Amino acid sequence: MDSVEIFRHEAHKMVDWIADYYTGIEKYPVKAAIKPGSVYAMIPDSPPQEPEEMSRIFGDFEKIILPGITHWQSPGFFAYFPSNTSFPSLLAEILSSALGAQCMKWETSPAATELEEAVMNWLKKMTGLPDNFEGVIQDTASTSTLCAILTAREKAAAFRVNDKGAAIFPGMRVYCSSEAHSSVEKAVKISGIGRENLVKIGTDKAFRMVPSLLEEAIRMDLKNGLKPVCVVAAMGTTGSTAVDPLDKIAVICEKYKVWLHVDAAFSGSALILPEYRKMLSGIDKADSFVFNPHKWLFTNFDCSAYFVKDSESLINTFKLVPEYLKSQIPGHVNDFSNWGIQLGRRFRALKLWFVIRSFGIQGLQEKLRNHIAIAQQLKSWIENHKAFEVLAPVEFNLVCFRFHPEGVNDPAGLDRINEQLLLAVNGTGRMYITHTRLNGHYTLRMVTGQTNIGLAHVEKAWNLILEKAFLICKF
Ligand SMILES: Cc1ncc(COP(=O)(O)O)c(C=O)c1O
């Protein structure tokens, strides 16, 4: 493709294809239903020697790749948490690809750095985070949480572990609830702190961390000569979107001088709604906070908004400037590669800027409120059905439930029919849900957070669940 005119022609065709894809997205099976290895088997062992026509390459995209894609942008997608996109975000991603800028330092694309500063400030205002927090875009919440734990480790160890290794500061401890996301465990495991030093704190009936148990664990560790360095509070757990009591946890962290990181990966987007701001009580005492606009703020993956109170400690943890990266910029600028793990950085602020401007705060609020209202409707259908039960409070737009027909009461039997039900509905290709375990029970999770979802999609999905459930066990 060596002429710009051929590119123009192909690009126009591709935009048409994308528009048609979104118009007809419901005709695709939501969850890819192919056998492992079948795509690999269709790709030649060796790359082509001669150039290939774009029409041929694109034909193979449709034939080989598309059937192996799970359609996350389908309104039949209720699985995991969404990884949403939207048209303004898509347009910005096209531009960002076209610019191909690598935005590791201010001078490698000043506009990218300064737009990132500006949109992080917008997000801070939109979500009600404290003024003294500063933001940076990371790739994922997993990375943001790792950054938080590494910074907490360094701050507690007077920045000596980075130089001398973890052996210089033994006995570090990290705390989170038993419902916290696995990214916390992964971060502790790879940070040199060691997985056995992650203390999982028990939760109440609504799956929220119990602060008195946290304080007890910290006190016990101190008594045993251990060093509490970080607490991770969840604002919306993955299993059930439970919100840990931040205000009480924050007081404990302040008392024992422990870094407090808040993982709001999915549910943090709800903070753009004033009615959810009460979750932030205690945030002034937190040290860091993460939420993912790539989950529930209609911005293409990847875009994780990480905020810290003390950016100096973050930078001290990560900064490394070899000769070939030195610059002579007069005055202060941010080189965001010093705010995290990766050196090279994509221009991710552009899509957030497009999304926030194109929807406006009101447009974003309307979408979120609609998703939340739809979840409440689904919850009431489930609650009012004699053969189903809701298994966790519905805080946002995740509904956790199970099929519980009369007469089936043994736990293993209930787990089995619910797994059967999940496989049956997903097998239709018309919807996609996933599961978790709550209180040991196999639990169906249905998230009504996809960008283009409407009540009619959820009603259709609910009817399909009823139809398949009836085939498994008459009610
Ligand atoms: C509460 C929570 N934290 C962290 C993550 C990890 O997010 P990411 O994929 O951005 O690393 C998730 C993913 O769903 C999550 O639900």
Short mmCIF file of C-alpha atoms and ligand atoms in Angstrom, two decimals:
data_model
loop_
_atom_site.label_atom_id
_atom_site.label_comp_id
_atom_site.label_asym_id
_atom_site.label_seq_id
_atom_site.Cartn_x
_atom_site.Cartn_y
_atom_site.Cartn_z
CA MET A 1 0.00 0.00 0.00
CA ASP A 2 2.47 2.56 -1.22
CA SER A 3 0.23 5.44 -2.26
CA VAL A 4 -1.77 7.73 -0.08
CA GLU A 5 -4.67 7.46 -2.57
CA ILE A 6 -4.88 3.71 -2.08
CA PHE A 7 -4.80 4.31 1.68
CA ARG A 8 -7.60 6.88 1.37
CA HIS A 9 -9.72 4.43 -0.64
CA GLU A 10 -9.15 1.52 1.77
CA ALA A 11 -9.69 3.69 4.82
CA HIS A 12 -13.05 4.94 3.52
CA LYS A 13 -14.11 1.36 2.88
CA MET A 14 -13.03 0.40 6.38
CA VAL A 15 -14.98 3.21 8.03
CA ASP A 16 -18.05 1.99 6.11
CA TRP A 17 -17.33 -1.51 7.37
CA ILE A 18 -17.07 -0.25 10.95
CA ALA A 19 -20.37 1.66 10.67
CA ASP A 20 -22.06 -1.47 9.26
CA TYR A 21 -20.46 -3.59 12.01
CA TYR A 22 -22.03 -1.43 14.69
CA THR A 23 -25.39 -1.34 12.90
CA GLY A 24 -25.50 -5.10 12.58
CA ILE A 25 -23.53 -6.13 15.65
CA GLU A 26 -26.41 -8.14 17.10
CA LYS A 27 -26.22 -10.64 14.25
CA TYR A 28 -22.87 -11.94 15.53
CA PRO A 29 -22.73 -14.55 18.32
CA VAL A 30 -21.72 -12.44 21.33
CA LYS A 31 -19.22 -14.97 22.65
CA ALA A 32 -16.85 -16.50 20.13
CA ALA A 33 -17.73 -20.17 19.76
CA ILE A 34 -14.69 -21.65 18.06
CA LYS A 35 -12.45 -24.58 18.99
CA PRO A 36 -9.03 -23.82 20.57
CA GLY A 37 -6.33 -23.77 17.90
CA SER A 38 -8.73 -23.30 14.97
CA VAL A 39 -7.63 -19.72 14.15
CA TYR A 40 -3.97 -20.60 14.54
CA ALA A 41 -4.46 -23.49 12.13
CA MET A 42 -5.69 -21.10 9.44
CA ILE A 43 -2.64 -18.80 9.61
CA PRO A 44 0.20 -19.92 7.30
CA ASP A 45 3.35 -21.11 9.09
CA SER A 46 5.49 -18.59 7.25
CA PRO A 47 4.88 -14.92 6.48
CA PRO A 48 4.40 -13.93 2.80
CA GLN A 49 7.46 -13.10 0.68
CA GLU A 50 5.47 -10.97 -1.76
CA PRO A 51 3.16 -8.04 -0.93
CA GLU A 52 -0.51 -8.96 -0.62
CA GLU A 53 -3.51 -6.91 -1.69
CA MET A 54 -5.46 -5.24 1.12
CA SER A 55 -8.68 -6.78 -0.24
CA ARG A 56 -7.18 -10.23 0.37
CA ILE A 57 -5.90 -9.35 3.83
CA PHE A 58 -9.24 -7.84 4.76
CA GLY A 59 -11.09 -10.84 3.34
CA ASP A 60 -9.09 -13.04 5.71
CA PHE A 61 -9.90 -10.70 8.59
CA GLU A 62 -13.58 -11.36 7.93
CA LYS A 63 -13.15 -15.07 7.29
CA ILE A 64 -10.53 -16.07 9.88
CA ILE A 65 -10.49 -13.44 12.61
CA LEU A 66 -14.07 -12.23 12.99
CA PRO A 67 -15.56 -15.64 13.92
CA GLY A 68 -12.97 -15.85 16.71
CA ILE A 69 -13.88 -12.48 18.19
CA THR A 70 -16.08 -12.01 21.25
CA HIS A 71 -18.18 -8.94 20.60
CA TRP A 72 -17.61 -6.77 23.65
CA GLN A 73 -19.48 -3.88 22.03
CA SER A 74 -22.65 -5.92 21.52
CA PRO A 75 -25.63 -4.93 23.67
CA GLY A 76 -25.91 -8.66 24.44
CA PHE A 77 -22.60 -8.46 26.33
CA PHE A 78 -23.25 -8.66 30.08
CA ALA A 79 -20.04 -10.47 31.06
CA TYR A 80 -17.13 -9.52 33.38
CA PHE A 81 -17.12 -5.72 33.40
CA PRO A 82 -17.55 -4.04 30.04
CA SER A 83 -14.59 -2.70 28.09
CA ASN A 84 -16.52 0.00 26.36
CA THR A 85 -15.87 2.09 23.34
CA SER A 86 -17.89 4.87 21.72
CA PHE A 87 -17.74 6.68 18.41
CA PRO A 88 -15.83 9.77 19.66
CA SER A 89 -13.32 7.46 21.34
CA LEU A 90 -12.92 5.44 18.15
CA LEU A 91 -12.27 8.58 16.12
CA ALA A 92 -9.61 9.74 18.57
CA GLU A 93 -7.94 6.31 18.44
CA ILE A 94 -7.76 6.57 14.65
CA LEU A 95 -6.11 9.98 14.97
CA SER A 96 -3.75 8.77 17.66
CA SER A 97 -2.70 5.86 15.41
CA ALA A 98 -2.26 8.25 12.51
CA LEU A 99 0.01 10.54 14.53
CA GLY A 100 1.89 7.50 15.81
CA ALA A 101 3.42 9.65 18.53
CA GLN A 102 5.35 8.03 21.35
CA CYS A 103 4.66 10.26 24.31
CA MET A 104 7.22 9.22 26.90
CA LYS A 105 8.45 12.73 27.68
CA TRP A 106 7.07 16.25 27.40
CA GLU A 107 9.34 17.04 24.47
CA THR A 108 8.46 13.87 22.56
CA SER A 109 4.98 15.38 22.12
CA PRO A 110 4.29 18.35 24.38
CA ALA A 111 0.59 18.42 23.47
CA ALA A 112 0.13 14.81 24.60
CA THR A 113 1.63 15.51 28.03
CA GLU A 114 -0.26 18.75 28.55
CA LEU A 115 -3.56 17.32 27.34
CA GLU A 116 -3.04 14.41 29.76
CA GLU A 117 -2.54 16.90 32.62
CA ALA A 118 -5.64 18.81 31.57
CA VAL A 119 -7.99 15.82 31.14
CA MET A 120 -6.80 14.27 34.39
CA ASN A 121 -7.76 17.56 36.05
CA TRP A 122 -11.14 17.39 34.30
CA LEU A 123 -11.65 13.86 35.62
CA LYS A 124 -10.69 15.01 39.09
CA LYS A 125 -13.35 17.70 38.95
CA MET A 126 -15.92 15.38 37.38
CA THR A 127 -15.49 12.75 40.08
CA GLY A 128 -15.03 15.04 43.09
CA LEU A 129 -11.53 13.80 43.94
CA PRO A 130 -9.52 16.15 46.20
CA ASP A 131 -7.74 19.08 44.58
CA ASN A 132 -4.35 17.99 45.85
CA PHE A 133 -4.44 14.74 43.84
CA GLU A 134 -2.52 14.62 40.55
CA GLY A 135 -3.41 12.27 37.73
CA VAL A 136 -1.60 10.18 35.14
CA ILE A 137 -2.97 7.70 32.61
CA GLN A 138 -1.73 4.13 33.07
CA ASP A 139 -2.59 1.19 30.85
CA THR A 140 -4.66 -0.76 33.38
CA ALA A 141 -5.85 -0.77 36.98
CA SER A 142 -3.46 -3.69 37.57
CA THR A 143 -0.53 -1.45 36.66
CA SER A 144 -1.91 1.44 38.72
CA THR A 145 -2.26 -0.79 41.79
CA LEU A 146 1.25 -2.14 41.25
CA CYS A 147 2.52 1.47 41.09
CA ALA A 148 0.68 2.23 44.35
CA ILE A 149 2.12 -0.79 46.15
CA LEU A 150 5.65 -0.13 44.89
CA THR A 151 5.43 3.53 45.95
CA ALA A 152 4.03 2.53 49.35
CA ARG A 153 6.90 0.06 49.72
CA GLU A 154 9.52 2.67 48.85
CA LYS A 155 8.01 5.34 51.07
CA ALA A 156 7.89 2.95 54.03
CA ALA A 157 11.48 1.81 53.35
CA ALA A 158 12.85 5.35 52.90
CA PHE A 159 13.41 4.52 49.21
CA ARG A 160 16.07 1.92 50.02
CA VAL A 161 14.45 -1.23 48.55
CA ASN A 162 14.86 0.16 45.03
CA ASP A 163 18.62 0.31 45.64
CA LYS A 164 19.33 -2.56 48.00
CA GLY A 165 16.55 -5.06 47.31
CA ALA A 166 13.65 -6.22 49.46
CA ALA A 167 15.92 -8.05 51.96
CA ILE A 168 16.88 -4.68 53.45
CA PHE A 169 13.31 -4.15 54.68
CA PRO A 170 11.81 -7.51 55.69
CA GLY A 171 8.34 -8.12 57.06
CA MET A 172 6.28 -5.80 54.86
CA ARG A 173 2.50 -6.39 54.96
CA VAL A 174 -0.33 -5.38 52.61
CA TYR A 175 -4.06 -5.61 53.42
CA CYS A 176 -7.17 -5.91 51.30
CA SER A 177 -10.55 -7.57 51.70
CA SER A 178 -11.14 -11.21 50.78
CA GLU A 179 -13.26 -9.85 47.88
CA ALA A 180 -10.48 -7.63 46.43
CA HIS A 181 -9.44 -8.09 42.80
CA SER A 182 -6.62 -10.53 42.01
CA SER A 183 -4.51 -7.62 40.69
CA VAL A 184 -3.74 -6.75 44.34
CA GLU A 185 -2.37 -10.23 44.95
CA LYS A 186 -0.42 -10.11 41.70
CA ALA A 187 1.12 -6.76 42.66
CA VAL A 188 2.12 -8.01 46.11
CA LYS A 189 3.52 -11.19 44.56
CA ILE A 190 5.78 -9.38 42.09
CA SER A 191 6.71 -6.38 44.25
CA GLY A 192 9.17 -8.35 46.37
CA ILE A 193 6.80 -8.11 49.34
CA GLY A 194 5.68 -11.69 48.81
CA ARG A 195 2.24 -13.13 48.40
CA GLU A 196 2.27 -14.60 51.92
CA ASN A 197 2.40 -11.04 53.23
CA LEU A 198 -0.94 -10.12 51.75
CA VAL A 199 -3.49 -10.19 54.56
CA LYS A 200 -7.05 -10.78 53.38
CA ILE A 201 -9.52 -9.12 55.70
CA GLY A 202 -12.99 -10.58 56.24
CA THR A 203 -16.13 -8.95 54.88
CA ASP A 204 -19.66 -8.32 56.15
CA LYS A 205 -22.91 -9.69 54.67
CA ALA A 206 -22.73 -7.16 51.85
CA PHE A 207 -19.13 -8.22 50.97
CA ARG A 208 -17.52 -5.02 52.37
CA MET A 209 -14.29 -5.06 54.35
CA VAL A 210 -14.86 -5.03 58.12
CA PRO A 211 -12.71 -2.15 59.46
CA SER A 212 -12.37 -3.58 62.98
CA LEU A 213 -10.83 -6.74 61.50
CA LEU A 214 -8.40 -4.57 59.52
CA GLU A 215 -7.31 -2.72 62.64
CA GLU A 216 -6.95 -5.98 64.54
CA ALA A 217 -4.73 -7.41 61.78
CA ILE A 218 -2.52 -4.31 61.66
CA ARG A 219 -2.15 -4.28 65.45
CA MET A 220 -1.28 -7.96 65.54
CA ASP A 221 1.33 -7.51 62.79
CA LEU A 222 2.92 -4.55 64.59
CA LYS A 223 3.04 -6.59 67.77
CA ASN A 224 4.88 -9.31 65.86
CA GLY A 225 7.44 -6.86 64.50
CA LEU A 226 5.98 -6.76 60.98
CA LYS A 227 5.63 -3.61 58.87
CA PRO A 228 2.21 -2.61 57.50
CA VAL A 229 2.87 -0.65 54.30
CA CYS A 230 -0.34 -0.51 52.30
CA VAL A 231 -4.09 -1.05 52.53
CA VAL A 232 -6.11 -1.46 49.33
CA ALA A 233 -9.78 -0.51 49.74
CA ALA A 234 -12.21 -1.54 47.03
CA MET A 235 -14.76 0.91 45.69
CA GLY A 236 -16.77 -1.70 43.79
CA THR A 237 -15.43 -5.25 44.08
CA THR A 238 -15.35 -7.41 40.98
CA GLY A 239 -17.60 -10.10 42.43
CA SER A 240 -20.48 -7.90 43.53
CA THR A 241 -19.41 -4.19 43.32
CA ALA A 242 -19.32 -3.94 47.12
CA VAL A 243 -17.91 -0.64 48.40
CA ASP A 244 -15.54 -0.91 51.36
CA PRO A 245 -16.22 1.70 54.09
CA LEU A 246 -13.52 4.14 53.01
CA ASP A 247 -14.13 6.66 55.81
CA LYS A 248 -13.44 4.11 58.56
CA ILE A 249 -10.55 2.46 56.71
CA ALA A 250 -8.98 5.89 56.09
CA VAL A 251 -8.97 6.70 59.81
CA ILE A 252 -7.16 3.42 60.53
CA CYS A 253 -4.58 4.06 57.79
CA GLU A 254 -3.94 7.56 59.10
CA LYS A 255 -3.56 6.25 62.67
CA TYR A 256 -0.99 3.61 61.70
CA LYS A 257 0.63 5.68 58.91
CA VAL A 258 -0.14 3.14 56.20
CA TRP A 259 -0.50 4.05 52.50
CA LEU A 260 -4.15 3.85 51.46
CA HIS A 261 -4.86 2.94 47.84
CA VAL A 262 -8.44 2.89 46.51
CA ASP A 263 -9.27 0.45 43.71
CA ALA A 264 -12.37 1.83 41.99
CA ALA A 265 -11.52 0.22 38.63
CA PHE A 266 -15.09 -0.26 37.46
CA SER A 267 -17.36 1.62 39.84
CA GLY A 268 -15.28 4.80 40.08
CA SER A 269 -17.02 6.12 36.96
CA ALA A 270 -20.21 6.40 39.05
CA LEU A 271 -18.55 9.27 40.91
CA ILE A 272 -19.53 11.56 38.04
CA LEU A 273 -23.03 11.22 39.53
CA PRO A 274 -23.42 13.49 42.59
CA GLU A 275 -25.69 10.89 44.21
CA TYR A 276 -22.69 8.50 44.45
CA ARG A 277 -20.22 11.00 45.93
CA LYS A 278 -20.87 9.78 49.46
CA MET A 279 -18.60 6.81 48.64
CA LEU A 280 -15.73 9.30 48.66
CA SER A 281 -16.02 10.12 52.34
CA GLY A 282 -12.49 9.64 53.71
CA ILE A 283 -10.74 10.13 50.34
CA ASP A 284 -8.82 13.16 51.68
CA LYS A 285 -6.83 10.68 53.80
CA ALA A 286 -6.14 8.31 50.87
CA ASP A 287 -2.80 8.32 49.05
CA SER A 288 -3.84 6.98 45.67
CA PHE A 289 -6.94 6.15 43.66
CA VAL A 290 -7.56 4.35 40.38
CA PHE A 291 -10.54 3.99 38.08
CA ASN A 292 -10.80 2.86 34.48
CA PRO A 293 -12.53 5.08 31.92
CA HIS A 294 -11.95 2.05 29.65
CA LYS A 295 -14.51 0.14 31.66
CA TRP A 296 -17.53 2.36 32.21
CA LEU A 297 -16.72 5.75 30.68
CA PHE A 298 -16.96 4.81 27.00
CA THR A 299 -13.25 5.23 26.29
CA ASN A 300 -11.40 2.53 24.38
CA PHE A 301 -9.14 0.14 26.23
CA ASP A 302 -6.55 1.05 27.46
CA CYS A 303 -7.14 4.04 29.69
CA SER A 304 -6.73 3.77 33.45
CA ALA A 305 -6.86 7.01 35.46
CA TYR A 306 -4.41 6.87 38.37
CA PHE A 307 -4.35 9.68 40.94
CA VAL A 308 -1.80 10.27 43.70
CA LYS A 309 -1.57 12.77 46.49
CA ASP A 310 2.21 12.75 46.69
CA SER A 311 3.52 12.69 43.13
CA GLU A 312 7.05 13.22 44.41
CA SER A 313 7.07 9.78 46.06
CA LEU A 314 5.67 8.21 42.88
CA ILE A 315 8.38 9.87 40.79
CA ASN A 316 11.11 8.97 43.30
CA THR A 317 10.02 5.35 42.98
CA PHE A 318 10.14 5.19 39.19
CA LYS A 319 12.39 7.93 37.86
CA LEU A 320 15.49 6.86 35.97
CA VAL A 321 17.05 9.13 33.34
CA PRO A 322 19.90 7.65 31.32
CA GLU A 323 22.05 9.93 29.18
CA TYR A 324 20.05 9.30 26.01
CA LEU A 325 16.83 10.51 27.66
CA LYS A 326 18.22 13.71 29.15
CA SER A 327 16.73 16.96 27.88
CA GLN A 328 17.31 20.66 28.35
CA ILE A 329 13.79 21.96 28.81
CA PRO A 330 13.73 25.35 30.49
CA GLY A 331 11.18 25.37 33.33
CA HIS A 332 9.26 22.46 34.85
CA VAL A 333 7.48 19.94 32.65
CA ASN A 334 6.08 16.50 33.39
CA ASP A 335 7.79 13.53 31.82
CA PHE A 336 5.08 10.95 32.43
CA SER A 337 7.43 8.01 31.81
CA ASN A 338 8.74 8.83 35.30
CA TRP A 339 5.25 8.33 36.75
CA GLY A 340 5.09 4.60 36.18
CA ILE A 341 6.65 1.46 34.77
CA GLN A 342 6.68 1.88 31.01
CA LEU A 343 9.01 4.23 29.17
CA GLY A 344 7.13 4.37 25.86
CA ARG A 345 3.59 5.70 26.11
CA ARG A 346 0.67 5.94 23.70
CA PHE A 347 -1.28 9.18 23.25
CA ARG A 348 -4.24 8.08 25.39
CA ALA A 349 -5.44 11.46 26.60
CA LEU A 350 -6.85 12.26 23.16
CA LYS A 351 -9.67 9.71 23.35
CA LEU A 352 -10.68 10.87 26.82
CA TRP A 353 -10.76 14.46 25.59
CA PHE A 354 -12.95 13.48 22.62
CA VAL A 355 -15.28 11.41 24.82
CA ILE A 356 -15.75 14.02 27.56
CA ARG A 357 -16.33 16.83 25.03
CA SER A 358 -18.55 14.85 22.72
CA PHE A 359 -20.86 13.43 25.45
CA GLY A 360 -20.51 16.36 27.83
CA ILE A 361 -20.78 15.62 31.54
CA GLN A 362 -24.57 15.55 31.21
CA GLY A 363 -24.46 13.02 28.39
CA LEU A 364 -22.18 10.74 30.40
CA GLN A 365 -24.36 11.10 33.49
CA GLU A 366 -27.47 10.23 31.49
CA LYS A 367 -25.88 7.05 30.14
CA LEU A 368 -24.72 5.88 33.58
CA ARG A 369 -28.07 6.64 35.21
CA ASN A 370 -29.80 4.69 32.47
CA HIS A 371 -27.53 1.67 33.04
CA ILE A 372 -28.20 1.85 36.77
CA ALA A 373 -31.97 2.09 36.24
CA ILE A 374 -31.90 -0.90 33.89
CA ALA A 375 -30.05 -2.92 36.55
CA GLN A 376 -32.73 -2.02 39.10
CA GLN A 377 -35.41 -3.22 36.69
CA LEU A 378 -33.57 -6.50 36.14
CA LYS A 379 -33.15 -6.88 39.91
CA SER A 380 -36.89 -6.48 40.44
CA TRP A 381 -37.72 -9.08 37.74
CA ILE A 382 -35.38 -11.51 39.47
CA GLU A 383 -36.65 -10.72 42.97
CA ASN A 384 -40.23 -11.15 41.88
CA HIS A 385 -39.66 -14.54 40.29
CA LYS A 386 -40.23 -17.49 42.59
CA ALA A 387 -37.46 -19.59 41.04
CA PHE A 388 -34.69 -16.98 41.17
CA GLU A 389 -32.90 -15.02 43.89
CA VAL A 390 -30.67 -11.96 44.04
CA LEU A 391 -27.43 -12.74 45.91
CA ALA A 392 -25.91 -9.32 46.57
CA PRO A 393 -26.99 -5.70 46.92
CA VAL A 394 -27.17 -3.95 43.53
CA GLU A 395 -25.02 -0.86 44.12
CA PHE A 396 -24.47 0.17 40.50
CA ASN A 397 -25.28 -1.90 37.43
CA LEU A 398 -24.14 -5.40 38.34
CA VAL A 399 -26.82 -7.90 39.31
CA CYS A 400 -25.66 -11.11 41.06
CA PHE A 401 -28.27 -13.85 41.15
CA ARG A 402 -28.99 -17.54 40.80
CA PHE A 403 -31.62 -19.95 39.67
CA HIS A 404 -33.15 -21.57 42.77
CA PRO A 405 -36.20 -23.62 41.84
CA GLU A 406 -38.35 -25.05 44.58
CA GLY A 407 -37.13 -28.43 45.82
CA VAL A 408 -33.48 -28.01 44.76
CA ASN A 409 -31.66 -27.21 47.96
CA ASP A 410 -28.38 -29.08 48.04
CA PRO A 411 -25.53 -26.63 47.38
CA ALA A 412 -23.78 -28.80 44.79
CA GLY A 413 -27.03 -29.31 42.86
CA LEU A 414 -27.73 -25.56 42.84
CA ASP A 415 -24.22 -24.84 41.62
CA ARG A 416 -24.63 -27.42 38.87
CA ILE A 417 -27.92 -26.12 37.49
CA ASN A 418 -26.62 -22.56 37.53
CA GLU A 419 -23.52 -23.53 35.62
CA GLN A 420 -25.75 -25.41 33.19
CA LEU A 421 -27.91 -22.32 32.81
CA LEU A 422 -24.89 -20.11 32.12
CA LEU A 423 -23.64 -22.50 29.44
CA ALA A 424 -27.11 -22.76 27.91
CA VAL A 425 -27.70 -19.01 27.56
CA ASN A 426 -24.15 -18.30 26.37
CA GLY A 427 -24.44 -21.18 23.91
CA THR A 428 -27.26 -19.40 22.08
CA GLY A 429 -24.83 -16.67 20.99
CA ARG A 430 -27.50 -14.10 21.83
CA MET A 431 -26.02 -13.01 25.14
CA TYR A 432 -22.93 -13.48 27.28
CA ILE A 433 -22.83 -13.62 31.07
CA THR A 434 -20.09 -14.77 33.46
CA HIS A 435 -20.06 -16.05 37.02
CA THR A 436 -18.34 -15.73 40.38
CA ARG A 437 -18.71 -17.30 43.83
CA LEU A 438 -20.39 -15.38 46.64
CA ASN A 439 -20.55 -17.03 50.07
CA GLY A 440 -19.35 -20.15 48.27
CA HIS A 441 -22.37 -20.22 45.91
CA TYR A 442 -22.02 -20.35 42.14
CA THR A 443 -23.36 -16.90 41.21
CA LEU A 444 -24.44 -15.54 37.85
CA ARG A 445 -23.24 -11.99 37.17
CA MET A 446 -25.00 -9.74 34.72
CA VAL A 447 -23.63 -6.22 34.09
CA THR A 448 -25.88 -3.73 32.34
CA GLY A 449 -23.07 -1.36 31.41
CA GLN A 450 -22.43 -1.83 27.71
CA THR A 451 -22.35 1.51 25.83
CA ASN A 452 -25.35 0.79 23.61
CA ILE A 453 -27.52 -1.25 25.95
CA GLY A 454 -31.21 -0.50 26.37
CA LEU A 455 -33.94 -1.97 28.55
CA ALA A 456 -35.23 -4.00 25.59
CA HIS A 457 -31.88 -5.86 25.33
CA VAL A 458 -32.01 -6.79 29.00
CA GLU A 459 -35.65 -7.86 28.78
CA LYS A 460 -34.79 -10.14 25.86
CA ALA A 461 -31.86 -11.58 27.83
CA TRP A 462 -34.03 -12.16 30.91
CA ASN A 463 -36.64 -13.98 28.82
CA LEU A 464 -33.91 -16.15 27.35
CA ILE A 465 -32.65 -16.98 30.85
CA LEU A 466 -36.20 -17.98 31.88
CA GLU A 467 -36.65 -20.11 28.77
CA LYS A 468 -33.36 -22.00 29.32
CA ALA A 469 -33.91 -22.33 33.07
CA PHE A 470 -37.31 -23.92 32.47
CA LEU A 471 -35.71 -26.54 30.21
CA ILE A 472 -33.18 -27.40 32.95
CA CYS A 473 -35.72 -27.63 35.77
CA LYS A 474 -39.45 -26.91 35.40
CA PHE A 475 -40.74 -24.29 37.82
C1 LIG B 1 -12.03 -4.03 41.10
C2 LIG B 1 -11.06 -4.31 39.97
N1 LIG B 1 -9.78 -3.96 40.11
C3 LIG B 1 -8.89 -4.18 39.13
C4 LIG B 1 -9.26 -4.76 37.94
C5 LIG B 1 -8.24 -4.99 36.87
O1 LIG B 1 -8.46 -4.11 35.82
P1 LIG B 1 -7.43 -3.99 34.60
O2 LIG B 1 -7.88 -4.98 33.59
O3 LIG B 1 -7.55 -2.58 34.13
O4 LIG B 1 -6.08 -4.29 35.13
C6 LIG B 1 -10.59 -5.15 37.76
C7 LIG B 1 -11.02 -5.79 36.50
O5 LIG B 1 -12.15 -6.06 36.28
C8 LIG B 1 -11.52 -4.90 38.80
O6 LIG B 1 -12.79 -5.27 38.69
#
